[in-house]
PDB file of C-alpha atoms and ligand atoms in Angstrom:
ATOM      1  CA  MET A  10       6.170  -6.979 -23.611  1.00  0.00           C
ATOM      2  CA  LYS A  11       8.340  -8.053 -20.704  1.00  0.00           C
ATOM      3  CA  ILE A  12       9.188  -5.557 -18.106  1.00  0.00           C
ATOM      4  CA  GLY A  13      12.726  -4.425 -17.912  1.00  0.00           C
ATOM      5  CA  LYS A  14      14.829  -4.796 -14.804  1.00  0.00           C
ATOM      6  CA  VAL A  15      15.262  -1.150 -13.932  1.00  0.00           C
ATOM      7  CA  VAL A  16      11.466  -0.419 -14.201  1.00  0.00           C
ATOM      8  CA  ASN A  17      10.683  -3.714 -12.211  1.00  0.00           C
ATOM      9  CA  GLN A  18      13.028  -2.532  -9.469  1.00  0.00           C
ATOM     10  CA  ALA A  19      11.389   0.882  -9.390  1.00  0.00           C
ATOM     11  CA  ILE A  20       7.735  -0.461  -9.239  1.00  0.00           C
ATOM     12  CA  ASN A  21       8.812  -2.922  -6.560  1.00  0.00           C
ATOM     13  CA  LYS A  22      10.061   0.056  -4.526  1.00  0.00           C
ATOM     14  CA  GLN A  23       6.828   1.873  -5.002  1.00  0.00           C
ATOM     15  CA  ILE A  24       4.775  -1.212  -4.221  1.00  0.00           C
ATOM     16  CA  ASN A  25       6.672  -1.450  -0.842  1.00  0.00           C
ATOM     17  CA  LEU A  26       6.151   2.356  -0.181  1.00  0.00           C
ATOM     18  CA  GLU A  27       2.329   1.821  -0.734  1.00  0.00           C
ATOM     19  CA  MET A  28       2.353  -0.963   1.755  1.00  0.00           C
ATOM     20  CA  TRP A  29       4.333   1.157   4.273  1.00  0.00           C
ATOM     21  CA  SER A  30       1.693   3.942   3.755  1.00  0.00           C
ATOM     22  CA  SER A  31      -1.166   1.435   4.313  1.00  0.00           C
ATOM     23  CA  ASN A  32       0.436   0.470   7.571  1.00  0.00           C
ATOM     24  CA  LEU A  33       0.844   3.999   8.722  1.00  0.00           C
ATOM     25  CA  TYR A  34      -2.915   4.679   8.061  1.00  0.00           C
ATOM     26  CA  LEU A  35      -3.850   1.422   9.762  1.00  0.00           C
ATOM     27  CA  SER A  36      -1.719   2.262  12.751  1.00  0.00           C
ATOM     28  CA  MET A  37      -3.338   5.634  13.024  1.00  0.00           C
ATOM     29  CA  SER A  38      -6.785   4.141  12.495  1.00  0.00           C
ATOM     30  CA  MET A  39      -6.340   1.702  15.324  1.00  0.00           C
ATOM     31  CA  TYR A  40      -4.983   4.432  17.648  1.00  0.00           C
ATOM     32  CA  LEU A  41      -8.027   6.630  17.022  1.00  0.00           C
ATOM     33  CA  GLN A  42     -10.420   3.669  17.349  1.00  0.00           C
ATOM     34  CA  TYR A  43      -8.840   3.100  20.790  1.00  0.00           C
ATOM     35  CA  GLN A  44      -9.245   6.875  21.576  1.00  0.00           C
ATOM     36  CA  GLY A  45     -12.890   6.750  20.764  1.00  0.00           C
ATOM     37  CA  TYR A  46     -12.835   8.571  17.484  1.00  0.00           C
ATOM     38  CA  ALA A  47     -14.725   5.835  15.405  1.00  0.00           C
ATOM     39  CA  GLY A  48     -15.420   8.120  12.375  1.00  0.00           C
ATOM     40  CA  MET A  49     -11.927   9.252  11.916  1.00  0.00           C
ATOM     41  CA  ALA A  50     -10.734   5.688  12.494  1.00  0.00           C
ATOM     42  CA  LYS A  51     -13.028   4.474   9.720  1.00  0.00           C
ATOM     43  CA  TRP A  52     -11.846   7.189   7.282  1.00  0.00           C
ATOM     44  CA  LEU A  53      -8.069   6.175   8.041  1.00  0.00           C
ATOM     45  CA  MET A  54      -9.007   2.501   7.584  1.00  0.00           C
ATOM     46  CA  ARG A  55     -10.424   3.404   4.187  1.00  0.00           C
ATOM     47  CA  GLN A  56      -7.138   5.102   3.292  1.00  0.00           C
ATOM     48  CA  SER A  57      -5.194   2.108   4.453  1.00  0.00           C
ATOM     49  CA  LYS A  58      -7.162  -0.109   2.203  1.00  0.00           C
ATOM     50  CA  GLU A  59      -6.767   2.334  -0.701  1.00  0.00           C
ATOM     51  CA  GLU A  60      -3.060   2.196  -0.445  1.00  0.00           C
ATOM     52  CA  MET A  61      -3.062  -1.621  -0.431  1.00  0.00           C
ATOM     53  CA  ASP A  62      -5.243  -1.430  -3.624  1.00  0.00           C
ATOM     54  CA  HIS A  63      -2.556   0.724  -5.225  1.00  0.00           C
ATOM     55  CA  ALA A  64       0.015  -1.945  -4.264  1.00  0.00           C
ATOM     56  CA  TYR A  65      -2.136  -4.796  -5.596  1.00  0.00           C
ATOM     57  CA  ASP A  66      -2.686  -3.039  -8.900  1.00  0.00           C
ATOM     58  CA  MET A  67       1.181  -2.594  -9.357  1.00  0.00           C
ATOM     59  CA  MET A  68       1.713  -6.164  -8.372  1.00  0.00           C
ATOM     60  CA  ASP A  69      -0.668  -7.221 -10.962  1.00  0.00           C
ATOM     61  CA  PHE A  70       1.050  -4.950 -13.513  1.00  0.00           C
ATOM     62  CA  VAL A  71       4.457  -6.508 -12.752  1.00  0.00           C
ATOM     63  CA  ASN A  72       3.124 -10.092 -12.823  1.00  0.00           C
ATOM     64  CA  ARG A  73       1.255  -9.540 -16.090  1.00  0.00           C
ATOM     65  CA  ARG A  74       4.573  -8.447 -17.652  1.00  0.00           C
ATOM     66  CA  GLY A  75       6.702 -11.295 -16.475  1.00  0.00           C
ATOM     67  CA  GLY A  76       8.360  -9.359 -13.732  1.00  0.00           C
ATOM     68  CA  CYS A  77       9.108 -10.425 -10.108  1.00  0.00           C
ATOM     69  CA  VAL A  78       7.480  -8.732  -7.163  1.00  0.00           C
ATOM     70  CA  THR A  79       9.589  -8.503  -3.965  1.00  0.00           C
ATOM     71  CA  ILE A  80       7.855  -7.819  -0.752  1.00  0.00           C
ATOM     72  CA  LEU A  81      10.251  -6.445   1.809  1.00  0.00           C
ATOM     73  CA  PRO A  82       9.952  -7.406   5.594  1.00  0.00           C
TER      74      PRO A  82
HETATM   75 FE1  LIG B 125      -0.953   5.108  -2.956  1.00  0.00          FE
END
C-alpha cells in the first residue's frame, strides 16, 4: 500500500528529528572525548548511532511504500 501524503510528511519530520538528536549526541560525545571522558563519550556515540538507526528504519519504511524522504539541511 502506498503511503499517504500526510503520513509521509509526518514521518519525514520524525526522520529529521532523529537525525537532529543523533547530531546532538554526537556533539556531546566529541566534547566529552576532548575533555578526557572516554567512557561517557563512547556511550553518547552509541546513542548517536542508535538515533541514526531509527532514521534509517523510517527512511526504509517510506521508500518501501513509494513515499519520498526529504532530508532537511
Ligand atoms: Fe530515536
